[in-house]
XYZ file of C-alpha atoms in Angstrom:
449
model
C 60.881 3.570 34.850
C 57.980 2.093 37.529
C 56.785 -1.525 36.690
C 53.135 -1.695 35.325
C 50.854 -3.583 37.529
C 49.801 -7.161 35.168
C 50.193 -10.584 35.165
C 51.632 -11.785 31.707
C 51.436 -15.660 30.709
C 53.829 -16.770 27.757
C 53.188 -19.667 26.232
C 55.842 -21.350 23.158
C 57.040 -24.415 23.080
C 61.087 -23.211 22.621
C 62.553 -22.706 25.594
C 64.802 -19.575 24.190
C 61.520 -17.824 23.014
C 60.403 -18.104 26.645
C 63.674 -16.391 27.674
C 64.165 -13.948 25.854
C 60.601 -12.863 26.212
C 60.738 -13.350 29.691
C 63.375 -10.839 29.469
C 62.222 -8.328 27.464
C 58.806 -8.090 29.539
C 59.981 -8.097 33.179
C 61.542 -4.516 32.949
C 58.533 -3.616 32.298
C 55.198 -5.718 34.003
C 55.211 -6.996 37.442
C 54.524 -10.700 36.887
C 55.593 -13.052 34.205
C 54.602 -16.393 33.776
C 55.535 -18.811 31.413
C 55.225 -22.291 30.199
C 56.639 -24.679 27.072
C 53.051 -26.780 27.773
C 49.881 -25.188 26.132
C 47.810 -27.594 28.963
C 48.987 -26.154 31.686
C 47.211 -23.041 30.473
C 43.961 -24.081 32.191
C 45.580 -24.778 35.476
C 47.787 -21.465 35.378
C 44.238 -19.158 34.731
C 42.561 -20.671 37.700
C 45.558 -20.193 40.191
C 46.452 -16.635 38.694
C 44.591 -13.819 37.570
C 46.101 -13.564 33.973
C 45.706 -9.914 32.169
C 47.368 -11.052 29.123
C 48.520 -14.306 27.390
C 51.365 -13.825 24.685
C 49.997 -17.696 22.856
C 52.177 -19.557 20.164
C 50.462 -21.004 17.401
C 52.339 -23.994 16.984
C 53.603 -26.610 19.119
C 54.193 -29.945 18.084
C 56.629 -30.675 15.027
C 55.305 -30.824 11.721
C 51.835 -29.543 12.934
C 52.227 -26.025 11.637
C 49.071 -24.627 10.432
C 48.212 -22.801 13.414
C 45.179 -25.125 14.890
C 46.222 -25.888 18.203
C 46.877 -21.989 19.147
C 43.219 -21.339 17.604
C 41.989 -24.301 19.587
C 43.753 -22.830 22.773
C 43.242 -19.169 22.098
C 38.748 -20.587 22.394
C 39.685 -22.224 25.535
C 40.868 -18.900 27.028
C 37.911 -17.096 26.040
C 35.523 -19.501 27.977
C 38.337 -20.061 31.315
C 38.684 -16.345 31.364
C 36.597 -14.121 29.440
C 38.636 -10.801 30.782
C 41.949 -11.981 30.043
C 43.341 -10.757 26.099
C 45.062 -12.840 24.007
C 47.744 -11.785 21.768
C 49.521 -14.648 19.231
C 52.594 -15.176 18.197
C 53.045 -16.641 14.446
C 55.740 -16.370 11.748
C 55.852 -14.339 8.518
C 54.297 -16.997 6.243
C 51.433 -17.868 8.755
C 49.761 -14.504 8.815
C 46.381 -15.997 7.648
C 45.756 -17.971 10.888
C 45.960 -15.297 13.033
C 43.816 -13.196 10.805
C 41.347 -15.894 11.916
C 42.248 -15.954 15.707
C 41.492 -11.930 15.541
C 37.900 -12.715 14.115
C 37.350 -15.341 17.109
C 38.627 -13.070 19.815
C 42.330 -12.451 20.026
C 42.928 -8.515 20.746
C 46.442 -8.953 18.005
C 49.040 -10.680 16.860
C 53.232 -10.451 17.012
C 55.459 -11.803 13.804
C 58.170 -13.649 14.970
C 60.983 -12.634 15.237
C 59.538 -9.160 16.706
C 60.848 -5.936 17.204
C 60.801 -5.047 21.207
C 59.681 -2.083 20.845
C 56.612 -3.139 19.147
C 56.077 -5.910 21.312
C 55.914 -3.832 24.278
C 53.705 -1.432 23.223
C 51.282 -4.344 21.922
C 51.090 -5.835 25.481
C 50.671 -2.508 27.224
C 47.650 -2.093 25.107
C 47.002 -5.139 25.730
C 46.783 -4.981 29.727
C 44.769 -1.565 28.998
C 42.410 -3.714 27.534
C 42.058 -6.379 29.704
C 41.220 -3.497 32.701
C 38.549 -2.395 30.315
C 36.980 -5.801 30.523
C 37.467 -6.309 34.393
C 35.610 -3.445 35.100
C 33.057 -4.552 33.089
C 32.901 -8.251 34.935
C 32.498 -6.073 37.987
C 29.996 -4.162 36.974
C 28.512 -6.890 36.127
C 29.007 -9.643 38.539
C 26.781 -12.235 37.413
C 28.496 -12.309 34.326
C 27.519 -13.251 30.715
C 23.618 -12.709 30.088
C 22.063 -15.710 28.966
C 18.226 -15.677 27.580
C 16.458 -18.407 29.164
C 12.617 -18.423 27.349
C 9.317 -18.531 29.138
C 8.086 -21.443 26.641
C 7.296 -24.990 28.688
C 9.426 -26.860 27.550
C 12.609 -25.010 28.397
C 11.090 -24.070 31.657
C 10.556 -27.381 32.517
C 13.874 -28.046 31.656
C 15.630 -25.247 33.792
C 13.624 -26.486 36.395
C 14.861 -29.907 36.368
C 18.311 -28.478 36.124
C 17.930 -26.428 39.553
C 16.989 -29.143 41.304
C 19.503 -31.567 40.067
C 22.337 -28.987 40.468
C 22.200 -29.144 44.511
C 23.423 -32.867 44.140
C 26.306 -34.497 42.618
C 24.264 -36.665 39.849
C 25.725 -37.050 36.773
C 23.861 -35.815 34.300
C 22.934 -36.230 30.182
C 21.991 -33.412 28.185
C 20.464 -34.287 25.104
C 19.863 -31.941 22.056
C 19.968 -30.837 18.679
C 23.054 -28.718 17.715
C 23.027 -24.899 18.719
C 20.625 -25.388 21.235
C 22.421 -23.995 24.119
C 24.018 -27.262 25.852
C 26.927 -25.593 26.937
C 25.282 -22.804 28.214
C 22.812 -25.197 29.960
C 25.687 -27.333 31.537
C 27.026 -23.767 32.579
C 23.832 -23.401 34.377
C 24.067 -26.176 36.445
C 27.712 -25.827 37.286
C 26.988 -22.065 38.494
C 23.854 -23.165 40.988
C 25.864 -26.599 42.254
C 28.058 -26.059 45.272
C 31.227 -26.433 42.970
C 30.125 -23.360 41.685
C 33.205 -21.763 42.731
C 35.657 -24.682 41.429
C 37.096 -25.024 38.032
C 34.211 -26.010 34.544
C 36.448 -27.847 32.403
C 34.626 -28.125 28.691
C 36.144 -30.875 26.548
C 34.764 -31.072 23.214
C 34.884 -35.072 22.485
C 34.696 -34.229 19.141
C 37.432 -32.772 18.150
C 39.432 -35.053 20.101
C 41.447 -37.637 17.840
C 41.492 -41.428 19.087
C 45.440 -40.745 19.831
C 45.193 -37.832 22.174
C 42.366 -39.059 23.597
C 43.812 -40.740 26.649
C 46.496 -37.847 27.054
C 44.146 -35.117 27.292
C 41.354 -36.728 29.591
C 43.758 -38.275 31.940
C 47.137 -36.632 31.798
C 50.899 -37.934 30.964
C 53.922 -38.634 33.057
C 56.823 -37.302 31.515
C 58.470 -39.588 29.266
C 55.351 -41.523 28.425
C 55.834 -40.517 24.868
C 57.942 -38.951 22.177
C 56.753 -35.239 23.296
C 55.897 -35.567 27.054
C 58.458 -33.297 28.296
C 56.760 -32.736 31.934
C 53.752 -34.036 34.093
C 50.836 -33.569 32.972
C 47.379 -33.476 34.266
C 44.425 -34.218 32.164
C 41.016 -32.828 31.957
C 40.024 -35.017 34.632
C 42.394 -33.785 37.134
C 42.238 -30.441 35.894
C 38.541 -29.821 36.862
C 39.416 -31.246 40.349
C 36.545 -30.139 43.295
C 34.439 -29.023 40.140
C 32.304 -29.628 37.004
C 33.851 -31.506 33.859
C 31.694 -30.762 30.771
C 32.035 -33.878 28.424
C 30.248 -32.351 24.930
C 29.822 -34.603 22.486
C 30.051 -38.167 24.142
C 28.232 -39.894 21.506
C 31.295 -39.222 18.902
C 33.598 -41.279 21.038
C 34.449 -44.931 19.408
C 33.552 -47.680 20.829
C 36.827 -48.785 21.727
C 37.800 -45.425 23.788
C 34.098 -45.857 25.506
C 35.362 -48.939 27.886
C 38.341 -45.869 29.269
C 36.197 -43.270 29.914
C 33.582 -46.098 31.865
C 37.032 -47.183 33.899
C 37.399 -43.646 35.273
C 33.584 -43.279 36.389
C 33.317 -46.394 37.927
C 36.701 -46.333 39.913
C 36.402 -42.426 40.323
C 40.061 -42.184 39.634
C 42.085 -41.539 36.557
C 45.726 -43.521 35.892
C 47.991 -41.012 33.405
C 50.084 -42.426 31.009
C 53.074 -43.803 31.796
C 52.188 -44.050 35.677
C 50.601 -47.430 36.993
C 49.155 -45.615 40.063
C 45.781 -44.300 39.830
C 44.789 -41.080 41.240
C 41.538 -40.263 43.064
C 38.897 -38.549 41.335
C 36.410 -35.750 43.256
C 34.495 -34.458 40.139
C 30.750 -33.911 39.010
C 30.129 -35.491 35.463
C 28.338 -33.515 32.695
C 27.995 -34.759 29.150
C 25.962 -34.036 26.421
C 25.305 -35.101 22.760
C 23.183 -34.521 19.584
C 22.775 -37.975 18.677
C 20.180 -40.433 19.002
C 21.956 -41.945 22.002
C 19.677 -44.757 22.576
C 19.697 -45.857 19.304
C 23.352 -45.856 19.545
C 22.947 -48.348 22.397
C 20.637 -50.214 20.059
C 22.974 -50.565 17.282
C 25.884 -51.579 19.871
C 27.965 -48.343 18.993
C 27.347 -46.785 22.461
C 27.667 -49.025 25.363
C 24.870 -49.306 27.749
C 26.864 -49.894 30.911
C 28.596 -46.311 30.331
C 25.150 -44.635 29.492
C 24.107 -46.029 32.973
C 26.560 -44.034 34.393
C 26.124 -40.703 32.611
C 22.917 -40.133 32.737
C 21.672 -40.460 36.212
C 19.671 -37.559 35.282
C 19.098 -36.794 31.569
C 17.406 -33.687 30.312
C 16.192 -32.756 26.757
C 17.004 -29.286 25.730
C 14.166 -28.243 22.944
C 14.905 -26.991 19.461
C 13.825 -23.152 18.700
C 10.823 -25.139 16.435
C 9.463 -26.721 19.531
C 9.543 -23.097 21.566
C 8.174 -20.442 18.981
C 6.756 -18.287 21.513
C 10.466 -17.625 22.695
C 11.638 -17.235 19.122
C 11.269 -13.521 18.256
C 12.133 -12.277 22.091
C 15.159 -14.250 21.680
C 16.270 -12.713 18.611
C 16.051 -9.344 20.326
C 17.410 -10.133 23.309
C 20.477 -11.421 21.437
C 20.318 -8.413 18.643
C 20.660 -6.319 22.011
C 23.260 -7.950 23.264
C 25.472 -7.756 19.519
C 24.632 -4.495 19.474
C 26.457 -3.443 22.425
C 29.349 -5.684 21.441
C 29.737 -3.365 18.307
C 28.792 -0.579 20.121
C 25.252 -0.078 18.033
C 22.630 0.225 20.411
C 20.161 2.169 18.697
C 19.991 -0.434 15.927
C 16.326 -2.674 15.259
C 14.142 -4.981 13.908
C 12.229 -4.095 10.571
C 8.329 -4.163 11.672
C 8.014 -7.431 9.478
C 10.685 -8.785 10.702
C 8.774 -10.382 13.427
C 6.623 -13.002 11.891
C 9.638 -14.356 9.230
C 11.566 -15.143 12.369
C 8.760 -17.635 13.559
C 8.386 -18.816 10.147
C 12.155 -19.806 9.761
C 13.349 -23.513 10.298
C 16.130 -22.859 12.523
C 17.888 -25.784 11.739
C 20.946 -24.188 13.394
C 18.884 -23.517 16.564
C 20.300 -20.491 18.583
C 23.862 -20.977 17.002
C 22.105 -20.325 13.471
C 19.844 -16.890 14.978
C 22.942 -15.625 16.629
C 25.251 -15.942 13.439
C 22.513 -14.228 11.266
C 21.697 -11.558 13.622
C 25.618 -10.977 14.070
C 26.079 -10.867 10.017
C 22.888 -8.627 9.432
C 24.441 -6.224 12.036
C 27.573 -6.314 10.568
C 26.457 -5.251 6.967
C 23.537 -3.346 7.842
C 23.415 0.310 6.036
C 21.229 2.397 8.355
C 19.399 1.127 11.986
C 16.817 -0.926 10.965
C 17.647 -4.440 9.981
C 15.414 -6.259 7.377
C 14.272 -9.710 6.645
C 16.190 -9.363 3.763
C 19.502 -8.223 5.799
C 18.946 -11.291 7.642
C 18.710 -13.910 5.082
C 15.873 -15.902 6.810
C 13.739 -16.317 3.485
C 14.846 -19.780 2.587
C 14.623 -19.629 -0.860
C 15.018 -23.242 -2.701
C 13.300 -24.676 -0.218
C 9.837 -22.106 -1.073
C 7.372 -23.081 -3.388
C 6.629 -20.406 -5.388
C 2.517 -19.818 -6.467
C 0.272 -16.953 -7.009
C -1.369 -17.600 -3.726
C 2.323 -17.451 -1.876
C 2.022 -14.289 0.648
C 5.877 -14.733 0.983
C 6.084 -14.579 -3.097
C 6.048 -10.524 -2.977
C 8.505 -10.664 -0.598
C 10.806 -12.802 -2.825
C 9.985 -10.603 -5.769
C 10.892 -6.854 -3.333
C 13.962 -9.083 -1.896
C 15.454 -9.990 -5.514
C 14.517 -6.413 -6.950
C 16.405 -4.517 -4.251
C 19.729 -6.827 -4.949
C 20.012 -6.461 -8.602
C 19.489 -3.138 -8.053
C 21.885 -2.615 -5.645
C 24.275 -5.273 -7.570
C 23.922 -2.658 -10.849
C 22.486 -5.909 -12.213
C 25.554 -7.925 -11.550
C 23.990 -11.932 -11.453
C 26.576 -13.624 -10.283
C 26.827 -10.689 -7.092
C 23.094 -10.644 -6.535
C 22.939 -14.756 -6.354
C 25.772 -14.852 -4.197
C 24.051 -12.177 -1.884
C 20.478 -13.966 -1.787
C 22.564 -17.320 -1.591
C 20.812 -18.878 -4.550
C 22.503 -20.632 -7.382
C 22.489 -18.530 -10.592
C 20.522 -20.552 -12.376
C 18.137 -20.306 -9.541
C 18.037 -16.775 -9.746
C 17.370 -16.852 -13.104
C 14.244 -19.026 -12.593
C 13.182 -16.163 -10.322
C 13.732 -13.299 -13.029
C 12.035 -15.022 -15.469
C 9.048 -16.041 -12.365
C 8.272 -12.382 -11.854
C 9.226 -10.770 -15.048
C 11.987 -8.800 -13.538
C 14.851 -6.987 -15.412
C 18.370 -7.541 -15.461
C 20.801 -5.189 -16.934
C 24.261 -7.445 -16.467
């Protein structure tokens, strides 16, 4: 049988698993890569056009909740969107694998696997990767993003495009969900480093004991589980950009270590004494009041000076109201394409409520609400109720409030849909049972629970 042209990467910390899978796959697929160290995924993806990753979900003794697999799944989705991921898990850990599918994994296989099923699953995954690759080729500009026309966001992007042409370090400030990751990518893509790696590090998710090994790397034998020489994220980003997200979350005692790397433009792996030179552009971001942290002595002033050669603040949605409706329509189009529902639209009265809603979670919250509404919608029109953008708990209800009639109608509609069941209606509307009863009494509604 002729081998299928495909590059498959297998990641598992058990050498016998790697050997077995390679023996099975090499008869059917052209190139098989294996690694027992998930940290090598980044370099392998950057060096090879990987079609499919067969990814184990656990890598350290005593850590068997599958969170590491979820972490690396997200990394692969960011670094190589066209690569398809299949998760490997034990029979009793299916729940985590299902969670992985919800956030983008193609499928999962159980250990011990059935060889025929494994081959079929990977073969289907290769076909899926080919479809994704065609989409990427058809849209060479990559994923589309909404910029907007409000004054503050235009100012931010104008500064970004100017600073992108330099190697100046950039600090991006802004609330959660304002698009700091996308903004950092934009700077990288408009820089001379655009063809080199863009490495995202969520500093807020790194525990103290993983901080140095993750960022700076380690040599074989540096600690118990250090089986091979492993570069850290800084080395992985060589000649490119490293995005240090949530930098305000770094504990004070670790800030000096990061400062030393930035000052010396070199990194020393754990277990080594010789520094390795670095050529990398630094972009950092935080949602905290970093200047207040400096004043309170929880963030080093000298580190702040190192990272904010250029400081850019991204506005919240509340500060760019003119962009709210166009952004929602853009997201609806994007999400509709994702779910092959391109004929879905917003109800005519949605626009004014989109603008009134506080959007405390900004773009991320809007995207989540639209996606949820689209998935649950029963026709081609999304209503205010579908979007859940009436903040009932904060709404002051009186006879002069123009939203009261909308609220009343929403409650009536939900009561009817749930056949008068108070518990289901309250859950539908995001209310407690007590709050729902108060509103039923306020509007003189009948319930048939």
